[in-house]
Coordinates of C-alpha atoms and ligand atoms in Angstrom, one line a residue:
Chain A
X157 CA -1.0 -40.7 -20.1
X158 CA -0.9 -38.1 -22.9
X159 CA -1.1 -38.6 -26.6
X160 CA 0.0 -35.9 -29.1
X161 CA -1.4 -36.7 -32.5
X162 CA -0.3 -35.1 -35.8
X163 CA 0.5 -31.8 -34.2
X164 CA 1.1 -29.0 -36.6
X165 CA 1.9 -25.5 -35.7
X166 CA 2.6 -22.5 -37.9
X167 CA 3.5 -18.9 -36.9
X168 CA 2.6 -16.3 -39.4
X169 CA 4.0 -12.8 -39.4
X170 CA 2.1 -10.8 -42.0
X171 CA 2.4 -12.6 -45.4
X172 CA 5.1 -15.0 -44.3
X173 CA 4.1 -18.2 -42.5
X174 CA 6.5 -20.5 -40.9
X175 CA 5.6 -24.1 -40.1
X176 CA 7.4 -25.0 -36.9
X177 CA 5.7 -28.4 -36.2
X178 CA 4.9 -30.5 -39.2
X179 CA 2.8 -33.4 -37.8
X180 CA 4.4 -34.6 -34.6
X181 CA 3.0 -37.7 -32.9
X182 CA 4.2 -38.6 -29.4
X183 CA 3.0 -40.6 -26.4
X184 CA 4.0 -39.5 -22.9
X185 CA 3.9 -42.3 -20.4
X186 CA 3.5 -42.1 -16.7
X187 CA 6.4 -42.9 -14.5
X188 CA 8.7 -42.2 -17.5
X189 CA 11.1 -39.4 -18.1
X190 CA 10.8 -38.4 -21.8
X191 CA 13.5 -36.1 -23.1
X192 CA 13.0 -33.9 -26.1
X193 CA 16.3 -33.0 -27.8
X194 CA 17.3 -31.3 -31.0
X195 CA 19.0 -28.2 -32.2
X196 CA 17.9 -24.8 -31.2
X197 CA 14.8 -23.6 -33.1
X198 CA 13.7 -27.2 -34.0
X199 CA 10.4 -26.6 -32.2
X200 CA 11.0 -28.3 -28.8
X201 CA 9.6 -25.5 -26.6
X202 CA 6.7 -25.1 -29.0
X203 CA 5.8 -28.7 -28.7
X204 CA 6.1 -28.7 -24.9
X205 CA 3.9 -25.6 -24.5
X206 CA 1.3 -27.1 -26.7
X207 CA 1.3 -30.3 -24.7
X208 CA 1.0 -28.2 -21.5
X209 CA -2.0 -26.3 -22.7
X210 CA -0.1 -23.0 -22.9
X211 CA -0.4 -22.6 -26.7
X212 CA -2.9 -23.6 -29.4
X213 CA -2.2 -25.9 -32.3
X214 CA -2.8 -25.2 -36.0
X215 CA -4.0 -28.8 -36.3
X216 CA -3.8 -32.1 -34.5
X217 CA -5.0 -33.2 -31.1
X218 CA -3.7 -33.4 -27.6
X219 CA -5.4 -36.2 -25.7
X220 CA -5.2 -36.3 -21.9
X221 CA -7.5 -37.9 -19.4
X222 CA -10.1 -38.6 -22.1
X223 CA -10.2 -35.0 -23.3
X224 CA -8.7 -33.2 -26.2
X225 CA -6.9 -30.1 -25.0
X226 CA -7.4 -28.4 -28.4
X227 CA -11.1 -28.2 -27.8
X228 CA -11.0 -26.7 -24.3
X229 CA -11.5 -23.0 -23.5
X230 CA -9.0 -20.9 -21.6
X231 CA -10.7 -21.4 -18.2
X232 CA -10.7 -25.2 -18.7
X233 CA -7.1 -25.2 -19.7
X234 CA -6.2 -23.1 -16.6
X235 CA -8.0 -25.5 -14.3
X236 CA -6.2 -28.4 -16.0
X237 CA -2.8 -26.8 -15.7
X238 CA -3.5 -25.9 -12.0
X239 CA -4.7 -29.4 -11.1
X240 CA -2.8 -31.9 -13.3
X241 CA 0.4 -30.3 -14.6
X242 CA 3.6 -29.1 -12.9
X243 CA 6.0 -26.7 -14.5
X244 CA 9.8 -26.2 -14.3
X245 CA 11.3 -23.5 -16.5
X246 CA 14.8 -22.6 -17.5
X247 CA 14.8 -19.8 -15.0
X248 CA 13.0 -20.8 -11.8
X249 CA 10.4 -18.0 -12.0
X250 CA 9.7 -18.1 -8.3
X251 CA 7.5 -15.5 -6.7
X252 CA 10.0 -13.0 -5.3
X253 CA 8.1 -12.1 -2.2
X254 CA 7.2 -15.6 -1.0
X255 CA 9.4 -17.9 1.1
X256 CA 10.2 -21.4 -0.1
X257 CA 7.4 -22.9 1.9
X258 CA 4.9 -20.2 0.7
X259 CA 5.7 -20.9 -2.9
X260 CA 4.5 -24.4 -2.4
X261 CA 1.5 -23.3 -0.3
X262 CA 0.4 -21.0 -3.2
X263 CA 0.6 -23.8 -5.7
X264 CA -1.2 -26.2 -3.4
X265 CA -4.0 -23.6 -3.1
X266 CA -4.0 -22.9 -6.8
X267 CA -4.4 -26.6 -7.6
X268 CA -7.5 -26.8 -5.6
X269 CA -6.2 -29.9 -3.8
X270 CA -8.1 -29.9 -0.5
X271 CA -6.0 -30.5 2.5
X272 CA -6.4 -29.5 6.1
X273 CA -4.0 -26.9 7.3
X274 CA -2.0 -29.5 9.2
X275 CA -1.9 -31.9 6.3
X276 CA -0.8 -29.1 3.9
X277 CA 2.0 -28.1 6.2
X278 CA 3.1 -31.8 6.5
X279 CA 3.0 -32.2 2.8
X280 CA 5.0 -29.0 2.2
X281 CA 7.7 -30.3 4.6
X282 CA 7.7 -33.6 3.0
X283 CA 8.2 -32.2 -0.5
X284 CA 10.8 -29.7 0.7
X285 CA 12.7 -32.5 2.3
X286 CA 12.4 -34.5 -0.9
X287 CA 14.3 -31.8 -2.8
X288 CA 16.7 -31.3 0.0
X289 CA 15.5 -27.8 0.9
X290 CA 13.6 -28.2 4.2
X291 CA 16.3 -26.3 6.0
X292 CA 15.7 -23.3 3.7
X293 CA 11.9 -23.3 4.0
X294 CA 11.8 -19.7 5.2
X295 CA 14.3 -18.4 2.7
X296 CA 13.3 -15.9 0.0
X297 CA 14.4 -16.4 -3.6
X298 CA 16.8 -13.5 -3.5
X299 CA 18.8 -15.3 -0.9
X300 CA 19.0 -18.6 -2.8
X301 CA 21.6 -19.9 -5.3
X302 CA 20.5 -20.9 -8.8
X303 CA 20.5 -24.6 -7.9
X304 CA 18.4 -23.9 -4.7
X305 CA 15.9 -21.9 -6.7
X306 CA 15.6 -24.7 -9.2
X307 CA 15.0 -27.2 -6.4
X308 CA 12.2 -25.1 -5.1
X309 CA 10.8 -24.8 -8.6
X310 CA 10.8 -28.6 -8.8
X311 CA 9.1 -28.8 -5.3
X312 CA 6.5 -26.4 -6.5
X313 CA 5.9 -28.5 -9.6
X314 CA 5.3 -31.5 -7.4
X315 CA 3.4 -30.3 -4.4
X316 CA 0.0 -30.8 -5.9
X317 CA 0.8 -34.3 -7.2
X318 CA 0.4 -33.5 -10.9
X319 CA 0.1 -36.2 -13.5
X320 CA 2.7 -34.6 -15.8
X321 CA 5.6 -32.3 -15.1
X322 CA 6.8 -30.2 -18.0
X323 CA 10.4 -29.0 -17.8
X324 CA 11.9 -26.8 -20.4
X325 CA 15.7 -26.9 -20.2
X326 CA 15.6 -27.0 -16.4
X327 CA 19.4 -27.3 -16.1
X328 CA 20.4 -24.8 -18.7
X329 CA 21.3 -22.1 -16.2
X330 CA 23.2 -24.5 -13.8
X331 CA 26.7 -25.8 -13.6
X332 CA 27.4 -29.4 -14.3
X333 CA 27.3 -30.8 -10.8
X334 CA 24.0 -29.0 -10.0
X335 CA 22.6 -30.1 -13.3
X336 CA 23.2 -33.7 -12.4
X337 CA 21.6 -33.2 -9.0
X338 CA 18.5 -31.8 -10.6
X339 CA 18.3 -34.5 -13.2
X340 CA 18.6 -37.2 -10.5
X341 CA 15.8 -35.6 -8.7
X342 CA 13.6 -35.5 -11.7
X343 CA 14.4 -39.1 -12.5
X344 CA 13.7 -40.3 -9.0
X345 CA 10.4 -38.5 -9.0
X346 CA 9.2 -40.4 -12.0
X347 CA 10.1 -43.8 -10.4
X348 CA 8.8 -42.8 -6.9
X349 CA 5.5 -41.2 -7.8
X350 CA 4.6 -42.4 -11.2
X351 CA 4.5 -38.9 -12.5
X352 CA 5.4 -38.4 -16.2
X353 CA 8.1 -35.9 -17.0
X354 CA 8.4 -34.3 -20.4
X355 CA 11.7 -32.5 -20.5
X356 CA 13.4 -30.4 -23.1
X357 CA 17.2 -30.4 -23.1
X358 CA 20.0 -30.0 -25.6
X359 CA 22.6 -31.1 -23.1
X360 CA 23.9 -34.5 -24.2
X361 CA 25.1 -35.3 -20.7
X362 CA 21.6 -35.2 -19.3
X363 CA 20.1 -37.6 -21.8
X364 CA 21.4 -40.6 -19.7
X365 CA 18.7 -39.9 -17.2
X366 CA 15.9 -40.2 -19.7
X367 CA 13.8 -43.4 -20.2
X368 CA 13.2 -42.3 -23.7
X369 CA 15.0 -39.7 -25.9
X370 CA 13.1 -38.1 -28.7
X371 CA 15.0 -36.0 -31.2
X372 CA 13.3 -33.2 -33.0
X373 CA 14.5 -32.3 -36.4
X374 CA 12.9 -29.8 -38.7
X375 CA 9.5 -29.9 -37.1
X376 CA 9.3 -33.6 -37.0
X377 CA 10.3 -36.4 -34.7
X378 CA 13.4 -38.1 -36.1
Chain B
X435 CA -2.4 -17.2 2.4
X436 CA -2.7 -13.6 1.5
X437 CA -0.5 -12.7 -1.5
X438 CA -1.3 -9.0 -1.3
X439 CA -0.2 -8.8 2.3
X440 CA 2.9 -11.0 1.7
X441 CA 4.1 -8.7 -1.0
X442 CA 3.5 -5.6 1.1
X443 CA 5.5 -7.1 3.9
X444 CA 8.4 -8.0 1.7
X445 CA 8.5 -4.6 -0.2
X446 CA 7.7 -2.3 2.7
X447 CA 9.5 0.7 1.3
X448 CA 7.7 0.6 -2.0
X449 CA 4.3 0.5 -0.4
X450 CA 5.3 2.9 2.3
X451 CA 6.2 5.5 -0.4
X452 CA 2.8 4.9 -2.2
X453 CA 1.0 5.2 1.1
X454 CA 2.9 8.4 2.0
X455 CA 2.0 10.0 -1.3
X456 CA -1.7 9.1 -0.9
X457 CA -1.5 10.4 2.7
X458 CA 0.1 13.7 1.7
X459 CA -2.3 14.3 -1.3
X460 CA -5.4 13.5 0.7
X461 CA -4.2 15.6 3.7
X462 CA -3.6 18.5 1.3
X463 CA -7.1 18.0 0.0
X464 CA -8.7 17.9 3.4
X465 CA -6.8 21.0 4.5
X466 CA -7.8 22.9 1.4
X467 CA -11.4 21.7 1.8
X468 CA -11.2 22.8 5.5
X469 CA -9.9 26.2 4.5
X470 CA -12.7 26.6 1.8
X471 CA -15.3 25.7 4.4
X472 CA -13.7 27.8 7.1
X473 CA -13.4 30.8 4.7
X474 CA -17.0 30.5 3.6
X475 CA -18.0 30.3 7.3
X476 CA -15.9 33.3 8.0
X477 CA -17.4 35.1 5.1
X478 CA -21.0 34.4 5.6
X479 CA -21.8 32.3 8.7
X480 CA -24.7 34.7 9.3
X481 CA -26.4 33.3 6.1
X482 CA -25.0 29.8 6.2
X483 CA -26.4 29.2 9.6
X484 CA -29.9 30.4 8.8
X485 CA -32.5 27.7 8.0
X486 CA -33.3 26.7 4.4
X487 CA -35.5 29.3 2.9
X488 CA -36.1 31.9 0.1
X489 CA -34.3 35.2 0.0
X490 CA -36.3 37.8 -1.9
X491 CA -34.7 40.9 -3.4
X492 CA -36.0 43.4 -5.9
X493 CA -35.8 42.2 -9.4
X494 CA -34.1 45.4 -10.7
X495 CA -31.2 44.8 -8.2
X496 CA -29.4 42.6 -10.7
X497 CA -28.7 39.9 -8.0
X498 CA -26.8 42.4 -5.8
X499 CA -28.4 42.6 -2.4
X500 CA -26.9 46.0 -1.7
X501 CA -28.8 47.4 -4.6
X502 CA -32.1 45.8 -3.6
X503 CA -34.9 48.1 -2.4
X504 CA -38.1 46.6 -1.2
X505 CA -40.7 49.3 -0.2
X506 CA -42.2 49.0 3.2
X507 CA -45.7 48.5 1.7
X508 CA -44.7 45.5 -0.4
X509 CA -42.5 44.2 2.4
X510 CA -45.3 44.2 4.9
X511 CA -47.7 42.6 2.4
X512 CA -45.3 39.8 1.5
X513 CA -44.5 39.1 5.2
X514 CA -48.1 39.0 6.2
X515 CA -48.9 36.7 3.3
X516 CA -45.9 34.3 3.4
X517 CA -44.4 34.8 6.8
X518 CA -40.7 35.4 7.3
X519 CA -39.0 38.7 8.1
X520 CA -37.0 41.6 6.6
X521 CA -33.3 41.9 6.5
X522 CA -30.9 44.7 5.6
X523 CA -27.2 44.6 5.5
X524 CA -24.7 47.5 5.4
X525 CA -21.0 47.6 5.8
X526 CA -19.7 50.3 8.2
X527 CA -17.6 51.2 11.1
X528 CA -18.0 51.5 14.8
X529 CA -15.7 53.7 16.9
X530 CA -15.0 53.2 20.6
X531 CA -14.0 55.6 23.3
X532 CA -10.3 55.4 22.4
X533 CA -11.1 56.2 18.8
X534 CA -10.4 52.7 17.6
X535 CA -12.4 51.7 14.5
X536 CA -13.9 48.3 13.9
X537 CA -15.3 47.2 10.5
X538 CA -18.7 45.6 10.9
X539 CA -21.8 44.6 8.9
X540 CA -24.8 46.4 10.3
X541 CA -27.7 44.0 10.2
X542 CA -31.3 44.6 10.8
X543 CA -32.9 41.2 10.9
X544 CA -36.4 40.3 12.0
X545 CA -35.2 37.4 14.0
X546 CA -32.8 39.4 16.1
X547 CA -34.9 41.7 18.2
X548 CA -32.8 44.6 19.6
X549 CA -34.1 47.7 21.4
X550 CA -33.3 51.1 20.1
X551 CA -29.8 52.4 21.0
X552 CA -28.4 48.9 21.6
X553 CA -26.4 46.5 19.4
X554 CA -25.7 42.8 19.6
X555 CA -22.3 41.8 18.2
X556 CA -20.8 38.7 16.7
X557 CA -18.9 36.8 19.3
X558 CA -15.6 37.4 17.5
X559 CA -15.7 41.0 18.9
X560 CA -15.9 39.6 22.5
X561 CA -12.1 39.9 22.7
X562 CA -12.3 43.6 22.2
X563 CA -15.5 44.7 23.8
X564 CA -17.9 43.7 26.5
X565 CA -21.5 44.2 27.4
X566 CA -22.2 47.8 28.3
X567 CA -19.4 49.3 26.2
X568 CA -20.4 52.3 24.1
X569 CA -19.7 52.3 20.3
X570 CA -20.5 55.1 17.9
X571 CA -21.4 55.2 14.2
X572 CA -19.8 58.4 13.2
X573 CA -21.6 59.2 9.9
X574 CA -25.0 59.2 11.6
X575 CA -23.7 60.2 15.0
X576 CA -25.5 57.4 16.7
X577 CA -24.0 55.8 19.8
X578 CA -24.9 52.3 20.8
X579 CA -24.6 50.2 23.9
X580 CA -23.4 46.7 23.5
X581 CA -26.2 44.5 24.7
X582 CA -24.7 41.1 24.1
X583 CA -23.0 38.7 21.7
X584 CA -24.2 35.9 19.3
X585 CA -22.1 33.1 17.8
X586 CA -21.5 32.6 14.0
X587 CA -22.8 35.8 12.7
X588 CA -20.3 37.1 10.1
X589 CA -21.1 38.6 6.8
X590 CA -18.7 39.6 4.1
X591 CA -15.8 38.6 6.4
X592 CA -16.9 41.2 9.0
X593 CA -18.6 40.6 12.3
X594 CA -22.3 41.5 12.3
X595 CA -23.8 44.2 14.5
X596 CA -27.5 43.7 14.9
X597 CA -29.7 46.9 15.2
X598 CA -33.3 47.8 15.8
X599 CA -35.4 48.8 12.9
X600 CA -35.4 52.4 13.8
X601 CA -31.6 52.5 14.2
X602 CA -31.2 50.7 10.9
X603 CA -33.3 53.4 9.3
X604 CA -30.9 56.0 10.7
X605 CA -27.9 54.3 9.3
X606 CA -29.2 53.2 5.9
X607 CA -31.2 56.4 5.5
X608 CA -34.2 54.5 4.2
X609 CA -37.4 52.9 5.5
X610 CA -37.1 50.3 2.7
X611 CA -35.6 46.8 3.3
X612 CA -33.1 45.0 1.1
X613 CA -34.2 41.4 1.7
X614 CA -37.1 39.4 2.9
X615 CA -36.3 35.9 4.2
X616 CA -39.1 33.4 4.1
X617 CA -38.2 30.0 5.7
X618 CA -39.2 26.8 3.9
X619 CA -38.2 25.3 0.6
X620 CA -41.2 26.3 -1.6
X621 CA -40.2 28.5 -4.5
X622 CA -41.9 31.9 -4.1
X623 CA -43.1 34.1 -6.9
X624 CA -43.9 37.7 -6.1
X625 CA -44.0 40.2 -8.9
X626 CA -41.2 42.7 -8.8
X627 CA -39.1 40.4 -6.5
X628 CA -36.7 37.7 -7.3
X629 CA -36.4 34.6 -5.0
X630 CA -33.0 32.9 -4.3
X631 CA -32.4 29.7 -2.3
X632 CA -29.8 29.9 0.4
X633 CA -27.0 28.6 -1.7
X634 CA -28.1 30.8 -4.7
X635 CA -28.1 33.8 -2.4
X636 CA -24.6 32.9 -1.0
X637 CA -23.3 32.8 -4.5
X638 CA -24.6 36.3 -5.2
X639 CA -22.1 37.6 -2.6
X640 CA -19.1 38.3 -5.0
X641 CA -16.2 37.5 -2.6
X642 CA -18.0 34.3 -1.5
X643 CA -18.3 33.0 -5.0
X644 CA -14.7 33.8 -6.0
X645 CA -13.2 32.2 -2.9
X646 CA -15.2 29.0 -3.1
X647 CA -14.7 28.6 -6.8
X648 CA -11.0 28.7 -6.7
X649 CA -10.6 26.5 -3.6
X650 CA -13.0 23.9 -4.9
X651 CA -11.1 23.9 -8.1
X652 CA -8.0 23.1 -6.2
X653 CA -9.8 20.3 -4.3
X654 CA -11.0 18.7 -7.5
X655 CA -7.6 19.1 -9.1
X656 CA -6.0 17.3 -6.1
X657 CA -8.5 14.5 -6.4
X658 CA -7.8 14.1 -10.1
X659 CA -4.1 14.1 -9.4
X660 CA -4.5 11.5 -6.7
X661 CA -6.4 9.3 -9.2
X662 CA -3.6 9.7 -11.7
X663 CA -1.0 8.9 -9.0
X664 CA -2.8 5.8 -8.0
X665 CA -3.0 4.8 -11.7
X666 CA 0.6 5.5 -12.4
X667 CA 1.9 3.9 -9.3
X668 CA 0.0 0.7 -9.8
X669 CA 0.8 0.8 -13.4
X670 CA 4.5 0.9 -12.6
X671 CA 4.2 -1.8 -10.1
X672 CA 2.2 -3.9 -12.5
X673 CA 4.8 -3.4 -15.2
X674 CA 7.5 -4.7 -12.9
X675 CA 5.4 -7.7 -12.0
X676 CA 4.0 -8.4 -15.4
X677 CA 6.3 -11.4 -15.9
X678 CA 5.4 -12.7 -12.5
X679 CA 1.7 -12.4 -13.4
X680 CA 2.3 -14.3 -16.6
X681 CA 4.1 -17.1 -14.8
X682 CA 1.4 -17.4 -12.2
X683 CA -1.3 -17.5 -14.9
X684 CA 0.8 -20.3 -16.5
X685 CA 0.8 -22.2 -13.3
X686 CA -3.0 -21.9 -13.2
X687 CA -3.6 -18.9 -10.9
X688 CA -6.9 -17.2 -11.8
X689 CA -6.7 -13.7 -13.3
X690 CA -9.4 -12.7 -10.9
X691 CA -7.2 -13.6 -7.9
X692 CA -4.4 -11.4 -9.3
X693 CA -6.8 -8.5 -9.6
X694 CA -8.0 -9.2 -6.1
X695 CA -4.4 -9.0 -4.9
X696 CA -4.0 -5.6 -6.4
X697 CA -7.3 -4.4 -5.0
X698 CA -6.5 -5.6 -1.5
X699 CA -3.3 -3.7 -1.6
X700 CA -5.1 -0.6 -2.8
X701 CA -7.6 -0.8 0.0
X702 CA -5.1 -1.4 2.7
X703 CA -2.9 1.5 1.6
X704 CA -5.9 3.8 1.1
X705 CA -7.4 3.0 4.5
X706 CA -4.2 3.5 6.4
X707 CA -3.4 6.7 4.5
X708 CA -6.9 8.2 4.8
X709 CA -7.1 7.3 8.5
X710 CA -3.9 9.2 9.1
X711 CA -4.9 12.2 7.0
X712 CA -8.4 12.4 8.3
X713 CA -7.3 12.4 11.9
X714 CA -4.8 15.1 11.2
X715 CA -7.3 17.0 9.2
X716 CA -9.9 16.9 12.0
X717 CA -7.4 17.7 14.7
X718 CA -6.4 20.9 12.9
X719 CA -10.0 22.0 13.6
X720 CA -9.1 22.2 17.3
X721 CA -5.6 23.8 16.9
X722 CA -6.1 26.2 14.0
X723 CA -5.5 29.7 15.3
X724 CA -8.6 32.0 15.4
X725 CA -7.6 34.3 12.6
X726 CA -7.0 31.3 10.2
X727 CA -10.4 30.2 9.2
X728 CA -10.2 26.4 9.0
X729 CA -13.2 24.1 9.6
X730 CA -13.2 20.6 8.1
X731 CA -16.7 19.4 8.0
X732 CA -17.1 15.6 8.7
X733 CA -19.6 15.1 5.9
X734 CA -17.3 16.7 3.3
X735 CA -14.3 14.9 4.6
X736 CA -16.0 11.5 4.4
X737 CA -17.4 12.3 0.9
X738 CA -13.9 13.2 -0.2
X739 CA -12.5 10.0 1.2
X740 CA -15.1 8.0 -0.7
X741 CA -14.2 9.8 -3.9
X742 CA -10.5 9.2 -3.2
X743 CA -11.1 5.5 -2.7
X744 CA -13.2 5.3 -5.9
X745 CA -10.7 7.3 -8.0
X746 CA -7.9 5.1 -6.7
X747 CA -9.8 2.0 -7.5
X748 CA -10.4 3.1 -11.1
X749 CA -6.8 4.3 -11.5
X750 CA -5.5 1.0 -10.3
X751 CA -8.0 -1.2 -12.2
X752 CA -7.4 0.7 -15.4
X753 CA -3.7 0.0 -15.1
X754 CA -4.5 -3.6 -14.3
X755 CA -5.6 -4.4 -17.8
X756 CA -2.0 -5.5 -18.4
X757 CA -2.7 -8.3 -15.9
X758 CA -5.5 -9.5 -18.1
X759 CA -3.5 -9.1 -21.3
X760 CA -0.3 -10.9 -20.4
X761 CA 0.1 -14.4 -22.0
X762 CA 1.8 -17.0 -19.8
X763 CA 4.0 -18.1 -22.6
X764 CA 5.2 -14.6 -23.3
X765 CA 6.3 -14.4 -19.6
X766 CA 7.9 -17.8 -19.6
X767 CA 10.0 -17.1 -22.7
X768 CA 11.2 -13.8 -21.3
X769 CA 13.3 -15.7 -18.8
X770 CA 15.1 -17.5 -21.6
X771 CA 18.0 -16.2 -23.6
Ligands
ADP1502 N1 5.3 -17.0 -30.7 C1 6.1 -17.2 -31.8 N2 5.9 -16.4 -32.9 C2 6.7 -16.6 -34.0 N3 7.6 -17.6 -34.1 C3 7.8 -18.4 -33.0 C4 7.0 -18.2 -31.8 N4 7.4 -19.2 -31.0 C5 8.4 -19.9 -31.6 N5 8.6 -19.4 -32.8 C6 9.6 -19.9 -33.8 O1 9.4 -21.3 -33.8 C7 10.7 -22.0 -34.0 C8 10.8 -23.0 -32.9 O2 10.9 -22.4 -31.7 P1 11.1 -23.2 -30.3 O3 9.9 -24.1 -30.2 O4 11.3 -22.2 -29.2 O5 12.4 -24.0 -30.6 P2 13.4 -24.7 -29.6 O6 12.7 -24.7 -28.2 O7 13.6 -26.1 -30.1 O8 14.7 -24.0 -29.6 C9 11.7 -20.9 -33.9 O9 12.1 -20.6 -35.3 C10 11.0 -19.7 -33.4 O10 11.5 -18.5 -33.9
MG1503 MG1 13.3 -23.8 -26.4

């Protein structure tokens, strides 16, 4: 599905340069939940954002769908993210002035996936039901609990049927019970839809849901 | 789905405040502009409502019509050559039977034929006098009979009183004329005389110039302020939303669509606010009391509206560079601890 090859990434502040990734090679497979773990500062988020086309590499390549992301321009990366990737962040980052259903509608439109009005409405209902939020379809984020927001964020990450969902610590702001609910959801999605999930977590409890656990240590995969 | 509209619906108060500010500033601008126009109409409607043309005065008058002296010989020669007619203006007083004095501008003008011993007054005097009344110019001891009224004939904030040539000679104590008016836009050149276009001539009237300059300055200040207000308001709203913009860009929303959202909001607010302030501005035309000169001209009002919209557009767009600048990753990381 996606191949990360010899990814290196350095950040330089003035004279000082810090190498955060030192040649990471990783394959992300469809229908599988891959968990990236490791201590804070080990480069997990950096690797995830490079894979998601949100950040450039210093060297190495990111192969996806026969293309190398490192050679695409900003507009091509945008189109790729909109059409093929889904995102779940630590904080849900929902649009404050849109209802649950409208969040999905916006993402559906952004992805360019062409659906009739009726089909789009049906699809939105289906995905909201999938995350157990259909009854909250007209709710605004400021009336939702943290767990509910994260469910809507997951629904938004799925509505356009992306090939890969990137999730950076999606349960970090939730209590244990809600974290397990969210993890079950992510796990089920990979089996049901064949979508690949690349997830960052440093919560040991959540690793049980992963098909594969990759530990990052010192800028390398251990 | 319309993001712009959705946001306005959810944050009604915020956008209502912005709209109210635009409404108030534009209303103030229209009112001042109406006053400027009304005042200039009150000052010099006699001249403003003449056709385009050239005003000739003697070159040694230093652009002051009251100092201009055009000898009858030269006057008759210019008029026979170029057409047009002579004009003289002099401030003075008329006294009625009950010894009440009214300040007027005595006007002899070739396009207002009046017989000797009669005067035609500006319609603003209709409330005090009627046709057939007798009014006296005390310095010369001449008594006139009111022969009628004409609209929009004020000069130097005083109603005009049109006289015959002979009577004007009595009052001004000279056979010479102050001005020759020649209709048409061709620049005239007659030796010893200086030609002014209508607007140039209006600006030689000292009070006219002073009034218009200060009021127009206020109008332009208000427009500049409104531009800044737009800029600042959208800047603040954009700063609040910058994280959201970053996230949306991360999800793949086009920067262009985010700008379009801002522009749509700007246009909706401006349209509503301007519609409200224009309708109030125009309705003041009907209700403004007679002694408060207010006249909002439609052409000016719509020009100002266009300027408002443009200035708002630039203010908002300038503040929108942040939208272009925000990196998705930056916004995503801001949510983390
Ligand atoms: N934009 C950046 N500029 C400078 N340093 C960065 C930047 N992003 C990440 N880093 C550094 O890279 C290292 C790894 O960060 P990150 O990938 O966020 O780690 P993790 O997600 O595993 O906690 C950290 O030391 C962090 O300070
Ligand atoms: Mg991280």
